[in-house]
Coordinates of N, CA and C and ligand atoms in Angstrom, one line a residue:
M1377 N 0.8 -1.3 0.0 CA 0.0 0.0 0.1 C 0.8 1.3 -0.1
K1378 N 0.5 2.3 -0.7 CA 1.3 3.5 -0.8 C 1.2 4.2 0.6
L1379 N 2.2 5.0 0.8 CA 2.3 5.8 2.0 C 1.3 7.1 1.8
T1380 N 0.3 7.3 2.7 CA -0.6 8.4 2.6 C 0.1 9.5 3.2
R1381 N -0.5 10.7 3.0 CA 0.1 12.0 3.5 C 0.1 11.9 5.1
L1382 N -0.9 11.3 5.7 CA -0.8 11.2 7.0 C 0.5 10.2 7.4
D1383 N 0.6 9.2 6.8 CA 1.8 8.3 7.1 C 3.1 9.1 7.1
K1384 N 3.2 9.9 5.8 CA 4.4 10.6 5.7 C 4.6 11.6 6.8
L1385 N 3.5 12.3 7.2 CA 3.8 13.3 8.3 C 4.1 12.6 9.5
R1386 N 3.5 11.4 9.9 CA 3.9 10.7 11.1 C 5.4 10.3 11.0
L1387 N 5.8 9.7 10.0 CA 7.1 9.3 9.8 C 8.2 10.5 9.9
R1388 N 7.8 11.5 9.3 CA 8.6 12.7 9.4 C 8.9 13.2 10.7
L1389 N 7.7 13.2 11.5 CA 7.8 13.8 12.8 C 8.6 12.9 13.8
V1390 N 8.3 11.5 13.5 CA 9.1 10.6 14.4 C 10.5 10.7 14.3
A1391 N 10.9 10.8 12.9 CA 12.4 10.8 12.5 C 12.8 12.2 12.9
Q1392 N 12.2 13.2 12.8 CA 12.6 14.6 13.3 C 13.0 14.4 14.9
D1393 N 12.1 13.9 15.6 CA 12.5 13.8 17.0 C 13.6 12.9 17.2
A1394 N 13.7 11.8 16.7 CA 14.8 10.8 16.8 C 16.0 11.5 16.4
C1395 N 16.1 12.2 15.4 CA 17.3 12.8 14.8 C 17.8 14.0 15.7
L1396 N 16.8 14.8 16.4 CA 17.2 15.9 17.2 C 17.7 15.2 18.5
A1397 N 17.1 14.2 19.0 CA 17.5 13.6 20.3 C 19.1 13.1 20.0
W1398 N 19.2 12.4 19.0 CA 20.6 12.0 18.6 C 21.7 13.0 18.5
A1399 N 21.2 14.1 17.9 CA 22.1 15.3 17.5 C 22.5 16.0 19.0
F1400 N 21.5 16.0 20.0 CA 21.7 16.8 21.3 C 22.8 16.0 21.9
E1401 N 22.8 14.6 21.9 CA 23.9 13.8 22.6 C 25.1 14.0 21.8
N1402 N 25.1 14.0 20.5 CA 26.3 13.9 19.8 C 27.0 15.2 19.9
I1403 N 26.4 16.4 20.1 CA 27.1 17.6 20.1 C 27.7 18.0 21.6
K1404 N 27.2 17.1 22.5 CA 27.6 17.4 24.1 C 29.1 17.5 24.2
G1405 N 29.5 18.5 24.9 CA 30.9 18.8 25.1 C 31.6 19.5 24.0
R1406 N 30.8 19.9 23.0 CA 31.5 20.6 21.8 C 31.1 22.0 21.9
S1407 N 31.8 23.0 21.5 CA 31.4 24.4 21.6 C 30.7 24.6 20.3
G1408 N 29.9 25.8 20.1 CA 29.4 26.2 19.0 C 28.0 26.6 19.2
I1409 N 27.4 27.4 18.2 CA 26.1 27.9 18.2 C 25.2 27.0 17.4
V1410 N 23.8 27.5 17.5 CA 22.9 26.5 16.7 C 22.1 27.5 15.9
F1411 N 21.9 27.1 14.6 CA 20.9 27.6 13.6 C 19.6 26.8 13.6
E1412 N 18.5 27.6 13.7 CA 17.1 26.9 13.5 C 16.6 27.6 12.3
L1413 N 16.5 26.9 11.0 CA 16.0 27.5 9.9 C 14.5 27.1 9.8
G1414 N 13.6 28.1 10.1 CA 12.2 27.7 10.0 C 11.6 27.8 11.3
L1415 N 11.2 29.0 11.8 CA 10.5 29.1 13.2 C 9.2 28.4 13.1
G1416 N 8.4 28.7 12.1 CA 7.1 28.1 11.9 C 6.2 28.4 13.1
H1417 N 5.5 27.5 13.8 CA 4.9 27.7 14.9 C 5.8 27.5 16.2
G1418 N 7.0 27.3 16.0 CA 8.0 27.3 17.0 C 8.2 25.9 17.9
R1419 N 7.6 24.9 17.3 CA 7.7 23.6 17.9 C 9.0 23.1 18.1
T1420 N 9.9 23.1 17.0 CA 11.0 22.5 17.0 C 12.1 23.5 17.9
Y1421 N 11.8 24.8 17.7 CA 12.6 25.8 18.4 C 12.4 25.5 19.8
D1422 N 11.2 25.5 20.3 CA 10.9 25.1 21.7 C 11.7 23.8 22.2
H1423 N 11.7 22.8 21.3 CA 12.3 21.6 21.7 C 13.9 21.8 21.8
I1424 N 14.3 22.6 20.9 CA 15.8 22.7 20.8 C 16.3 23.6 21.9
R1425 N 15.5 24.5 22.2 CA 16.1 25.5 23.4 C 15.8 24.8 24.7
T1426 N 14.8 23.9 24.9 CA 14.6 23.1 26.1 C 15.8 22.2 26.3
H1427 N 16.3 21.6 25.2 CA 17.3 20.4 25.3 C 18.7 21.1 25.4
L1428 N 18.8 22.2 24.9 CA 20.1 22.9 24.7 C 20.1 24.3 25.3
P1429 N 19.7 24.4 26.8 CA 19.5 25.6 27.4 C 20.7 26.6 27.3
D1430 N 21.9 26.1 27.2 CA 23.1 26.9 27.2 C 23.7 27.4 25.9
R1431 N 23.0 26.9 24.9 CA 23.4 27.3 23.6 C 22.8 28.6 23.1
E1432 N 23.5 29.3 22.3 CA 23.1 30.3 21.5 C 22.2 30.0 20.4
I1433 N 21.1 30.1 20.2 CA 20.3 29.7 19.0 C 19.8 30.9 18.2
Y1434 N 20.2 30.8 17.0 CA 19.6 31.8 16.0 C 18.5 31.2 15.1
V1435 N 17.5 32.0 15.0 CA 16.2 31.5 14.5 C 15.8 32.2 13.2
F1436 N 15.5 31.6 12.1 CA 15.3 32.3 10.8 C 13.9 32.0 10.4
D1437 N 13.3 33.1 9.9 CA 12.0 32.9 9.2 C 11.7 34.2 8.7
R1438 N 10.7 34.2 7.8 CA 10.2 35.5 7.2 C 9.3 36.3 8.1
E1439 N 8.7 35.5 9.0 CA 7.8 36.1 9.9 C 7.9 35.3 11.4
V1440 N 7.3 36.1 12.3 CA 7.0 35.4 13.6 C 5.6 35.2 13.7
D1441 N 5.3 33.9 13.5 CA 3.8 33.5 13.7 C 3.7 32.2 14.4
C1442 N 4.3 32.2 15.5 CA 4.3 31.0 16.4 C 3.6 31.2 17.8
Y1443 N 3.5 30.1 18.4 CA 3.0 30.2 19.9 C 3.7 31.3 20.6
E1444 N 2.8 32.0 21.4 CA 3.4 33.1 22.1 C 4.6 32.9 22.9
D1445 N 4.6 31.6 23.5 CA 5.7 31.4 24.5 C 6.8 30.7 23.7
C1446 N 6.8 30.8 22.4 CA 7.9 30.3 21.7 C 8.6 31.4 20.8
I1447 N 8.4 32.6 21.1 CA 8.9 33.7 20.3 C 10.4 33.9 20.8
P1448 N 11.4 33.8 19.9 CA 12.7 33.9 20.1 C 13.0 35.3 20.7
P1449 N 14.2 35.5 21.4 CA 14.7 36.9 21.7 C 14.9 37.7 20.4
T1450 N 14.5 39.0 20.5 CA 14.7 39.7 19.3 C 16.2 39.7 18.7
D1451 N 17.2 39.7 19.5 CA 18.5 39.7 18.9 C 19.0 38.3 18.5
K1452 N 18.1 37.3 18.6 CA 18.4 35.9 18.1 C 17.5 35.7 16.9
M1453 N 16.6 36.5 16.7 CA 15.4 36.2 15.5 C 16.1 36.9 14.3
I1454 N 16.3 36.1 13.3 CA 16.9 36.7 12.0 C 15.7 36.7 11.0
L1455 N 15.0 37.8 11.0 CA 13.8 37.9 10.2 C 14.2 38.3 8.8
G1456 N 13.4 37.6 7.8 CA 13.4 38.1 6.5 C 13.5 36.8 5.6
D1457 N 13.6 37.0 4.2 CA 13.7 36.0 3.4 C 15.1 35.3 3.4
M1458 N 14.9 34.0 3.7 CA 16.2 33.2 3.8 C 17.1 33.2 2.7
R1459 N 16.6 33.7 1.4 CA 17.5 33.7 0.3 C 18.5 34.7 0.5
Q1460 N 18.1 35.8 1.4 CA 19.0 36.9 1.8 C 19.8 36.5 3.1
T1461 N 18.8 36.2 4.1 CA 19.4 36.1 5.5 C 20.2 34.9 5.7
V1462 N 20.2 33.8 5.0 CA 21.0 32.7 5.3 C 22.5 32.9 4.8
P1463 N 22.6 33.4 3.5 CA 24.0 33.6 3.2 C 24.6 34.8 3.9
E1464 N 23.9 35.8 4.4 CA 24.5 36.8 5.3 C 25.0 36.1 6.6
A1465 N 24.1 35.4 7.2 CA 24.3 34.7 8.5 C 25.5 33.7 8.4
V1466 N 25.6 33.0 7.1 CA 26.7 32.0 7.0 C 28.0 32.8 7.1
R1467 N 28.1 33.9 6.4 CA 29.3 34.7 6.5 C 29.6 35.2 7.7
R1468 N 28.7 35.7 8.5 CA 28.9 36.2 9.9 C 29.2 35.2 10.8
F1469 N 28.7 34.0 10.6 CA 29.0 32.9 11.7 C 29.8 31.7 11.2
A1470 N 30.7 32.1 10.1 CA 31.4 31.1 9.5 C 32.1 30.1 10.5
G1471 N 32.0 28.8 10.4 CA 32.7 27.9 11.1 C 32.3 27.6 12.6
Q1472 N 31.2 28.4 12.9 CA 30.8 28.3 14.4 C 29.5 27.4 14.7
V1473 N 28.8 26.9 13.7 CA 27.6 26.4 13.9 C 27.8 24.8 14.2
V1474 N 27.5 24.5 15.4 CA 27.8 22.9 15.7 C 26.5 22.2 15.4
L1475 N 25.3 22.8 15.4 CA 24.1 22.1 15.0 C 23.2 23.1 14.1
L1476 N 22.9 22.6 12.9 CA 22.0 23.5 12.1 C 20.8 22.6 11.8
H1477 N 19.7 23.1 12.3 CA 18.4 22.3 11.9 C 17.7 23.0 10.9
A1478 N 17.5 22.5 9.7 CA 16.7 23.2 8.7 C 15.4 22.5 8.5
D1479 N 14.3 23.1 8.8 CA 13.0 22.7 8.7 C 12.3 23.7 7.8
T1480 N 12.5 23.6 6.6 CA 12.0 24.6 5.7 C 11.1 24.2 4.7
G1481 N 10.7 22.9 4.7 CA 9.9 22.4 3.5 C 8.4 22.7 3.6
S1482 N 7.8 22.6 2.5 CA 6.3 22.8 2.6 C 5.7 21.7 1.5
Y1483 N 4.4 21.6 1.3 CA 3.8 20.8 0.5 C 4.0 21.1 -1.0
G1484 N 4.7 22.2 -1.3 CA 5.0 22.7 -2.7 C 6.2 22.2 -3.1
D1485 N 6.3 21.4 -4.2 CA 7.5 20.9 -4.9 C 8.4 22.0 -5.2
K1486 N 7.8 23.2 -5.8 CA 8.7 24.2 -6.4 C 9.4 24.9 -5.2
H1487 N 8.6 25.3 -4.1 CA 9.4 25.7 -2.9 C 10.4 24.8 -2.4
N1488 N 10.2 23.5 -2.4 CA 11.2 22.6 -1.8 C 12.4 22.6 -2.6
T1489 N 12.3 22.6 -3.9 CA 13.3 22.4 -4.8 C 14.2 23.8 -4.6
E1490 N 13.6 25.1 -4.5 CA 14.2 26.2 -4.3 C 15.0 26.2 -3.0
M1491 N 14.3 25.7 -2.0 CA 15.0 25.6 -0.7 C 16.3 24.5 -0.7
Q1492 N 16.1 23.5 -1.4 CA 17.1 22.6 -1.6 C 18.3 23.2 -2.1
Q1493 N 18.1 23.9 -3.2 CA 19.1 24.5 -4.1 C 19.9 25.6 -3.1
L1494 N 19.2 26.4 -2.5 CA 19.7 27.5 -1.6 C 20.6 26.9 -0.5
L1495 N 19.9 25.9 0.2 CA 20.5 25.5 1.4 C 21.7 24.6 1.0
S1496 N 21.7 23.9 -0.1 CA 22.8 23.0 -0.6 C 24.1 24.0 -1.0
A1497 N 23.7 25.1 -1.7 CA 24.7 26.0 -2.1 C 25.4 26.8 -1.0
T1498 N 24.7 27.0 0.1 CA 25.3 28.2 0.9 C 25.6 27.7 2.3
L1499 N 25.2 26.5 2.8 CA 25.3 26.2 4.3 C 26.7 25.7 4.7
A1500 N 27.5 25.2 3.8 CA 28.7 24.5 4.3 C 29.6 25.3 5.0
P1501 N 29.9 26.6 4.7 CA 30.9 27.3 5.5 C 30.4 27.6 6.9
A1502 N 29.2 27.6 7.2 CA 28.7 27.9 8.5 C 29.1 26.9 9.5
L1503 N 29.2 25.6 9.0 CA 29.4 24.6 9.9 C 30.7 24.5 10.6
A1504 N 30.8 24.2 11.9 CA 32.1 23.9 12.6 C 32.5 22.5 12.1
P1505 N 33.9 22.3 12.2 CA 34.4 20.9 12.0 C 33.5 19.8 12.6
E1506 N 33.1 18.9 11.8 CA 32.2 17.8 12.3 C 30.9 18.4 12.8
G1507 N 30.5 19.7 12.5 CA 29.1 20.1 12.8 C 28.0 19.4 11.9
L1508 N 27.0 19.4 12.7 CA 25.8 18.5 12.1 C 24.8 19.5 11.6
L1509 N 24.3 18.9 10.4 CA 23.1 19.6 9.6 C 22.0 18.6 9.6
L1510 N 20.9 18.9 10.2 CA 19.7 18.0 10.2 C 18.7 18.7 9.3
S1511 N 18.0 18.0 8.3 CA 17.1 18.7 7.4 C 15.8 17.8 7.0
D1512 N 14.7 18.5 6.9 CA 13.6 17.8 6.5 C 13.7 17.5 4.9
L1513 N 14.5 18.3 4.3 CA 14.8 18.1 2.8 C 16.0 17.5 2.5
K1514 N 16.1 16.6 1.5 CA 17.4 16.0 1.2 C 18.3 17.2 0.5
L1515 N 19.5 17.2 1.0 CA 20.4 18.3 0.5 C 21.7 17.6 0.0
D1516 N 22.4 18.5 -0.7 CA 23.7 18.0 -1.3 C 24.8 19.2 -1.0
V1517 N 25.3 19.1 0.2 CA 26.1 20.3 0.8 C 27.6 19.8 0.7
P1518 N 28.3 20.4 -0.1 CA 29.7 20.0 -0.3 C 30.5 20.0 1.0
G1519 N 31.3 19.1 1.1 CA 32.1 19.0 2.3 C 31.5 18.4 3.6
T1520 N 30.3 17.9 3.2 CA 29.6 17.0 4.3 C 29.3 15.6 3.9
E1521 N 29.1 14.7 4.8 CA 28.7 13.4 4.5 C 27.5 13.1 5.0
A1522 N 26.7 12.2 4.4 CA 25.4 11.7 5.0 C 25.7 10.7 6.2
V1523 N 24.8 10.9 7.2 CA 25.0 10.1 8.4 C 23.8 9.1 8.6
P1524 N 24.0 7.8 8.6 CA 22.7 7.0 8.9 C 21.9 7.5 10.0
L1525 N 20.6 7.4 9.8 CA 19.6 7.9 10.8 C 19.6 7.0 12.0
P1526 N 19.4 7.5 13.2 CA 19.4 6.8 14.4 C 18.1 5.7 14.5
P1527 N 18.3 4.8 15.5 CA 17.1 3.9 15.6 C 15.8 4.7 15.8
G1528 N 14.8 4.1 15.1 CA 13.4 4.9 15.3 C 13.1 5.7 14.2
A1529 N 14.2 6.2 13.5 CA 13.9 7.1 12.3 C 13.9 6.2 11.0
T1530 N 13.1 6.5 10.2 CA 13.0 5.8 8.8 C 13.9 6.6 7.8
E1531 N 14.8 5.9 7.2 CA 15.7 6.6 6.2 C 14.8 7.2 5.0
G1532 N 15.2 8.4 4.6 CA 14.5 9.2 3.7 C 13.4 10.1 4.2
R1533 N 13.1 9.9 5.5 CA 12.1 10.8 6.1 C 12.7 12.0 6.8
Y1534 N 14.0 12.0 7.0 CA 14.8 13.1 7.6 C 16.3 12.8 7.2
F1535 N 17.1 13.9 7.3 CA 18.4 13.7 6.7 C 19.4 14.3 7.7
I1536 N 20.6 13.6 8.0 CA 21.6 14.1 8.7 C 22.9 14.2 7.9
Y1537 N 23.6 15.3 8.0 CA 24.9 15.4 7.3 C 26.0 16.0 8.4
R1538 N 27.2 15.5 8.2 CA 28.1 15.9 9.1 C 29.4 16.6 8.2
R1539 N 29.7 17.8 8.8 CA 30.9 18.4 8.0 C 32.1 17.5 8.3
Q1540 N 32.8 17.4 7.3 CA 34.1 16.4 7.4 C 35.1 17.5 8.0
R1541 N 36.0 16.9 8.7 CA 37.1 17.7 9.2 C 37.8 18.5 8.2
Ligands
SAM313 C1 7.8 23.7 8.2 S1 7.7 25.3 8.6 C2 8.8 25.2 10.2 C3 8.0 24.5 11.3 C4 8.8 24.8 12.7 N1 10.1 24.2 12.7 C5 8.0 24.2 13.7 O1 8.5 23.1 14.3 O2 7.0 24.8 14.2 C6 8.6 26.2 7.4 C7 9.0 27.7 7.9 O3 9.9 28.2 6.9 C8 9.6 29.4 6.5 N2 10.2 29.7 5.3 C9 10.0 29.0 4.1 N3 10.8 29.6 3.1 C10 11.2 30.7 3.6 C11 12.0 31.8 3.1 N4 12.5 31.7 1.7 N5 12.5 32.7 3.8 C12 12.1 32.8 5.2 N6 11.3 31.9 5.8 C13 10.8 30.8 5.0 C14 8.0 29.5 6.5 O4 7.6 30.9 6.8 C15 7.7 28.6 7.7 O5 7.5 29.2 8.9

């Protein structure tokens, strides 16, 4: 039987949760900041800030339209079109990002292809050596290698990349 849209949503959320949990453990003891691309309703931002209370977390979106208790501090919210804000932030924070979570997909294929192209072309210099990139979209980021998903996550429903040394 084919996967329904509900199946895909469920598998994506389970994989997202498992990948984030794995990443929180993996970056323990390593310095670096966090990028959260796609504030949305603030669900994954809330999760990340709760599990990584001592990390500086920069959050990107074109708007703040999230749960009221998930609004990032003004100086950490990078508002605007990611086509501009992401390349600027990558230059500003080059080599400092130990965990980059990109949750930028939508139901539109055109949008997803544009985001895949943007993120694949721009993100690499932001990552610290062995920095992790988690994404809801498959990416092709030079200088990174794909990491097998942790137990509980279905391959192809989320993606983990690690910057090579
Ligand atoms: C899937 S939602 C994020 C969900 C969020 N992580 C959560 O858990 O609630 C994707 C977000 O990316 C933002 N987004 C997509 N393309 C963008 C762009 N080019 N510039 C800025 N924000 C963008 C959308 O506004 C949307 O809020």
